[in-house]
GROMACS .gro file of C-alpha atoms in nm:
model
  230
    1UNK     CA    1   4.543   9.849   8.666
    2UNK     CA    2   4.461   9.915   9.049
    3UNK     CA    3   4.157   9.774   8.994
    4UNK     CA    4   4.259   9.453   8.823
    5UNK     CA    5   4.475   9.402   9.115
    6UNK     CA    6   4.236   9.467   9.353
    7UNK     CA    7   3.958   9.207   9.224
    8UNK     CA    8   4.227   8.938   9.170
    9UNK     CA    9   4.339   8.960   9.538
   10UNK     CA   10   3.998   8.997   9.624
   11UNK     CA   11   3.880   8.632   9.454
   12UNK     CA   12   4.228   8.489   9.641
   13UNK     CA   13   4.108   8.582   9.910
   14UNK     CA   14   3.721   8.452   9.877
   15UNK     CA   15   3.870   8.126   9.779
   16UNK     CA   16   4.094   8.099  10.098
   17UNK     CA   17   3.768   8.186  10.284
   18UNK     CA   18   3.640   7.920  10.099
   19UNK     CA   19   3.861   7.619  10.123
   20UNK     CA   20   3.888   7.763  10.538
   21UNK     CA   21   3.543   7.707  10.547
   22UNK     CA   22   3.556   7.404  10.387
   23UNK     CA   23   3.820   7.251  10.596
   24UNK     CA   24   3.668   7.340  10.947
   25UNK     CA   25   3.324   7.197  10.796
   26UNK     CA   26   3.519   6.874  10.754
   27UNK     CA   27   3.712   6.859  11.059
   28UNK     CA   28   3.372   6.913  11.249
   29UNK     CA   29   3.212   6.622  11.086
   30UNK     CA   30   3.408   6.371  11.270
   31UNK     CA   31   3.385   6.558  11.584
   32UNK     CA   32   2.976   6.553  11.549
   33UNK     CA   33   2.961   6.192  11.447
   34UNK     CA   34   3.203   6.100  11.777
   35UNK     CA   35   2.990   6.348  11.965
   36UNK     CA   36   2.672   6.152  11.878
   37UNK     CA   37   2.807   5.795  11.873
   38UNK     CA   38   2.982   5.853  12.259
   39UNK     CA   39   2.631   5.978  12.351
   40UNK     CA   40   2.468   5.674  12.268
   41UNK     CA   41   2.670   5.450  12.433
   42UNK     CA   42   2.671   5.679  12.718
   43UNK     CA   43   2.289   5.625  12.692
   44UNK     CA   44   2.294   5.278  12.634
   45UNK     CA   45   2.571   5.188  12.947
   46UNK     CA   46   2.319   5.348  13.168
   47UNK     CA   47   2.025   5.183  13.025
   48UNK     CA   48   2.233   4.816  13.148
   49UNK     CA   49   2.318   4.958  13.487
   50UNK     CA   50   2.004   5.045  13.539
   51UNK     CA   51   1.913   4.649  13.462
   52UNK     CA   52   1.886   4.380  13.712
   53UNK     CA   53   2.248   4.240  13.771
   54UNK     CA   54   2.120   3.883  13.657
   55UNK     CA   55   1.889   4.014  13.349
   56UNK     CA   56   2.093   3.828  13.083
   57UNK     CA   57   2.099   3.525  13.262
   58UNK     CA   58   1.736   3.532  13.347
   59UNK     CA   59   1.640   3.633  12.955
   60UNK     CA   60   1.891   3.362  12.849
   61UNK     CA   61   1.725   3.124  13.092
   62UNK     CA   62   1.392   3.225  12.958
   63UNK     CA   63   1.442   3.212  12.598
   64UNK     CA   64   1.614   2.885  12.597
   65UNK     CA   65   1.253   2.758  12.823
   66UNK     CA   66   1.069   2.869  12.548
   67UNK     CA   67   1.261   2.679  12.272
   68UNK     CA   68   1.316   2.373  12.518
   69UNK     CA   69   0.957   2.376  12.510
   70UNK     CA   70   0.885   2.409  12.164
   71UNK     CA   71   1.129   2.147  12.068
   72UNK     CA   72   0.969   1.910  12.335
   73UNK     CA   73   0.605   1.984  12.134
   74UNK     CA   74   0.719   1.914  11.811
   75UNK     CA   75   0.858   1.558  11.957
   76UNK     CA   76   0.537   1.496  12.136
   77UNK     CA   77   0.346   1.598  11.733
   78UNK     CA   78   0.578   1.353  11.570
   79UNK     CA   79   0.537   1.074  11.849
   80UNK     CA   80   0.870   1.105  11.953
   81UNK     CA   81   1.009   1.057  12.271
   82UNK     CA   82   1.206   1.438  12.323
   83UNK     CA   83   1.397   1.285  12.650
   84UNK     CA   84   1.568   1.055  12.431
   85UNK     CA   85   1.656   1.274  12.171
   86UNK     CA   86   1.829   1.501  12.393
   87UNK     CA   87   2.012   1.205  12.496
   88UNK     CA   88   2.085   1.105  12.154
   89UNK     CA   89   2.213   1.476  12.080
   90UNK     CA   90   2.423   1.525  12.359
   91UNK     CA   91   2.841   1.470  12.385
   92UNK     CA   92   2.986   1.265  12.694
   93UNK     CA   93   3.134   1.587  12.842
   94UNK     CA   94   2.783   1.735  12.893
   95UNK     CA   95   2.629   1.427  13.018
   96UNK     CA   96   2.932   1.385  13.273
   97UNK     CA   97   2.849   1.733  13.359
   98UNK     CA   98   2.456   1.699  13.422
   99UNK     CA   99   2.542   1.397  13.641
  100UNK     CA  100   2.799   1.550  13.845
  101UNK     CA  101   2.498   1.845  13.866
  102UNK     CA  102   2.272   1.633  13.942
  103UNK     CA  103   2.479   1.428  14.233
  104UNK     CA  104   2.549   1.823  14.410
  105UNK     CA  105   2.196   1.932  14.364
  106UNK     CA  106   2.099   2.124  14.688
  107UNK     CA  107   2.332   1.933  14.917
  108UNK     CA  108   2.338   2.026  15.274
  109UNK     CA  109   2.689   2.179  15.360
  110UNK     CA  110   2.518   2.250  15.756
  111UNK     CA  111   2.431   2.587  15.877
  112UNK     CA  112   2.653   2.912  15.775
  113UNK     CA  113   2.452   3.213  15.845
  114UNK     CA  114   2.084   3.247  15.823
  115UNK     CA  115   2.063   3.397  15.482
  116UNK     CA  116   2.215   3.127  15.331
  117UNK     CA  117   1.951   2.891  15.518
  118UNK     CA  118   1.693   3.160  15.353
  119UNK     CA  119   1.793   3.079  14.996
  120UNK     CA  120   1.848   2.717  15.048
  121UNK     CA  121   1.461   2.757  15.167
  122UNK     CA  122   1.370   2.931  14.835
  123UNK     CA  123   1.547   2.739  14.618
  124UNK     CA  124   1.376   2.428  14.770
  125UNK     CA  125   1.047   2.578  14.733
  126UNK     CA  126   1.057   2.683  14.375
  127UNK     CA  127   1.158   2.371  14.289
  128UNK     CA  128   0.815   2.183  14.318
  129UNK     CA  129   0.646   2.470  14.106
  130UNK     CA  130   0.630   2.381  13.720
  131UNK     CA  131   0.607   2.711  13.505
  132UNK     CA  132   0.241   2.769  13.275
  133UNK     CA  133   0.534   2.881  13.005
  134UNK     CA  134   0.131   2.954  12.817
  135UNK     CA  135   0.080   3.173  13.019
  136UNK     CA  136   0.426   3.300  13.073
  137UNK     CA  137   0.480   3.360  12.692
  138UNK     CA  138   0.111   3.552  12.670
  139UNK     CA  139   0.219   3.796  12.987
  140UNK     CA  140   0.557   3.896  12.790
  141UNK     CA  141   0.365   3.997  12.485
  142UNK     CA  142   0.105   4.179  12.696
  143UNK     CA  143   0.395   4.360  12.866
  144UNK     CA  144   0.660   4.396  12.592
  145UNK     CA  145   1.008   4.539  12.703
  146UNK     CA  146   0.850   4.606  13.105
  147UNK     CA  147   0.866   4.209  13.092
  148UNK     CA  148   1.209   4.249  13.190
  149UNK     CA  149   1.166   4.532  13.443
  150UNK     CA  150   1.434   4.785  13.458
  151UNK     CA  151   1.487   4.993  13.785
  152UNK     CA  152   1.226   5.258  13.681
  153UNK     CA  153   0.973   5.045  13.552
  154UNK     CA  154   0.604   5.140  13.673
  155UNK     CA  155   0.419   4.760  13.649
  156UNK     CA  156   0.167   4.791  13.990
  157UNK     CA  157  -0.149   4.850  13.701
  158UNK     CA  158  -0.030   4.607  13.500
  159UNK     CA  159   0.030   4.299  13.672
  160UNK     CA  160  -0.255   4.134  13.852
  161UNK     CA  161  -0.221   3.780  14.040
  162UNK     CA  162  -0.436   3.557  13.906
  163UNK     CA  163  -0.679   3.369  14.198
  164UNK     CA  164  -0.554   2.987  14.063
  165UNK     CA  165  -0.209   3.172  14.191
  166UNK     CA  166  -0.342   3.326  14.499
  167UNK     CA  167  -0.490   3.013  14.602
  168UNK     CA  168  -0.158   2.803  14.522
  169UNK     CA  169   0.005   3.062  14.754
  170UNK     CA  170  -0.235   3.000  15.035
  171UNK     CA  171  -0.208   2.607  14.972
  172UNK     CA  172   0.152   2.658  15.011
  173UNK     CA  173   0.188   2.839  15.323
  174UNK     CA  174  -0.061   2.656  15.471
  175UNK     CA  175   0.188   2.340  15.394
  176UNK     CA  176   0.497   2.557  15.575
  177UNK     CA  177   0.294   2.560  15.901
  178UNK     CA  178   0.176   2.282  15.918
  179UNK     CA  179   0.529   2.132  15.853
  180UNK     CA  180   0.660   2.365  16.088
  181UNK     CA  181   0.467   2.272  16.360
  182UNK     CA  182   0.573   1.945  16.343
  183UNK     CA  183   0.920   2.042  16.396
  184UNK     CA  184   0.846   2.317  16.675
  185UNK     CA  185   0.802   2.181  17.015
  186UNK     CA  186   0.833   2.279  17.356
  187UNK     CA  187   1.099   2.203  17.511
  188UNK     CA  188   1.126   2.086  17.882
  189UNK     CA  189   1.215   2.399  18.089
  190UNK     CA  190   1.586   2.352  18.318
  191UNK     CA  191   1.522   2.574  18.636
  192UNK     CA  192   1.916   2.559  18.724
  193UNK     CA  193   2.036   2.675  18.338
  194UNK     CA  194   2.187   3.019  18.352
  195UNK     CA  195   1.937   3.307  18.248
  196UNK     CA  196   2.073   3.504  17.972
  197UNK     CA  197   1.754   3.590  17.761
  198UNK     CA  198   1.451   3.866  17.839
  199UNK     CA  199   1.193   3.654  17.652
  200UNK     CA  200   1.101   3.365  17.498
  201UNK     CA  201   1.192   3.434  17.150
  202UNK     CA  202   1.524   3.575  17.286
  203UNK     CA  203   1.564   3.242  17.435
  204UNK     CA  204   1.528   3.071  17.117
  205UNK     CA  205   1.749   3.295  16.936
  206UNK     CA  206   1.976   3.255  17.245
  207UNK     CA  207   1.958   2.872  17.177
  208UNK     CA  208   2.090   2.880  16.807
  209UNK     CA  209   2.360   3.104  16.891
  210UNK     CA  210   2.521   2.864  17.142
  211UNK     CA  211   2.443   2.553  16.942
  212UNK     CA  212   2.639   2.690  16.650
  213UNK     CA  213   2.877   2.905  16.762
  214UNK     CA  214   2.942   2.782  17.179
  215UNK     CA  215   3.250   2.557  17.104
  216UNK     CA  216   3.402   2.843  17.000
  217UNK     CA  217   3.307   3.120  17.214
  218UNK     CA  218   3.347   2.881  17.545
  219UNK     CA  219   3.704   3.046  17.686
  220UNK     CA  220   3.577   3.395  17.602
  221UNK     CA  221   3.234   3.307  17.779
  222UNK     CA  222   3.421   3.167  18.079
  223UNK     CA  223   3.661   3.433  18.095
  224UNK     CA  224   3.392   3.733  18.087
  225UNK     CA  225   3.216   3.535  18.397
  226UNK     CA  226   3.571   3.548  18.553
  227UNK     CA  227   3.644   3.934  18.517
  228UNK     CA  228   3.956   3.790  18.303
  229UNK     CA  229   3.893   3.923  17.967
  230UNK     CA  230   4.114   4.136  17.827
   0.00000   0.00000   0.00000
C-alpha cells in the first residue's frame, strides 16, 4: 500500500518537474530571441554611426547618377533626345523648383568667415569636373562595400590615382596660380599708416581684418588708443 503511494506521489512529482521545466524553457525563449534581436540592432546602430554623416545622401546621389545615366543611354540608342523627355516627364512644381535652383546657384552673399569662402571655393571648382561614371561604376565593383568607406576602413593599397588624374590635378593648380597672380599685387606702401603688423603676411591678414570688420570695431579701436576702454 506504502508503496503504491509512494510511486504515485513520486510520478506527481516528476510531472511537476516536468511541466516546471517546461515552462522556464518557454519563458526563456522569448528572452533569447529579444536577447539576440537587441544585439543586432545594437550592432547595426553602431555600424551607421560609424558611417559618414552624409553617406545616404552621397549613395542616394550616386545611385540616382547611375540610373540618370543609363536612362540618358537608352535615349541616345533610340535617337531620342533624353533632355526633352525629362521635360516632357516632369510636373510644373518641379520645374518651378529647378528654376528657382537654378536662379540661387552659388550666389555671392559677400564674405562671412573664411571657411565659408573655402567651400564656396570648392564648390566652384568641382563644378567644371564631369564624372567618368565608367570608371566610377568599375572602382565600386572593384571595391565592394569599402566603396562607401566607413570610419575603419583600410583603402591606402587599394586606391591608386590614375596619371590622366594626376595630370588634371597639376593642370588645375597650375590654373589657381596663375589666376591668382593676376589678382595679387603689390600694393603702394603708406610710410605715415600706423604699424600694427610684424610681417608682411601679418600685414595682409591685418588688411582683411579691418576691411571687414573696422566699421565696427572703430570706437573700441579709438578708445584702446585713448586708455578709455573699460
Amino acid at each position: 500500500m506504502n508503496q503504491a503511494v509512494q510511486a504515485k506521489q513520486a510520478d506527481r512529482l516528476k510531472k511537476l518537474r516536468d511541466l516546471h521545466i517546461k515552462r522556464i524553457i518557454d519563458m526563456s525563449f522569448p528572452q533569447n530571441e529579444a536577447r539576440v534581436n537587441n544585439h543586432q540592432e545594437v550592432v547595426e546602430e553602431d555600424k551607421q554611426m560609424k558611417l559618414p554623416s552624409n553617406w545616404e545622401a552621397r549613395q542616394r546621389k550616386a545611385e540616382w547618377l547611375l540610373n540618370d545615366d543609363k536612362l540618358r543611354q537608352e535615349a541616345k540608342e533610340k535617337g531620342q533626345d533624353y533632355n526633352r523627355l525629362k521635360l516632357l516627364n516632369m510636373t510644373a512644381m518641379e520645374a518651378d523648383a529647378i528654376d528657382r535652383k537654378k536662379k540661387r546657384r552659388n550666389p555671392d552673399p559677400g564674405f562671412s568667415d573664411y571657411e565659408e569662402a573655402t567651400a564656396r571655393q570648392y564648390n566652384r571648382m568641382i563644378s567644371n569636373m564631369k564624372v567618368d561614371m565608367d570608371a566610377y561604376q568599375r572602382q565600386k565593383d572593384k571595391l565592394g562595400k569599402a566603396f562607401y568607406a566607413e570610419a575603419n576602413t583600410y583603402l591606402h593599397d587599394k586606391v591608386k590615382d590614375s596619371k590622366e588624374g594626376i595630370d588634371k590635378m597639376v593642370d588645375d593648380l597650375e590654373k589657381q596660380i596663375a589666376k591668382r597672380n593676376k589678382f595679387s599685387r603689390r600694393r603702394t606702401h603708406n610710410d605715415e599708416a600706423d604699424i600694427d603688423y610684424i610681417n608682411e603676411r601679418n600685414m595682409k591678414f591685418n588688411a582683411k581684418l579691418e576691411r571687414y570688420y573696422g566699421e565696427h570695431t572703430t570706437q573700441i579701436k579709438q578708445n584702446l588708443e585713448r586708455g578709455t576702454a573699460i
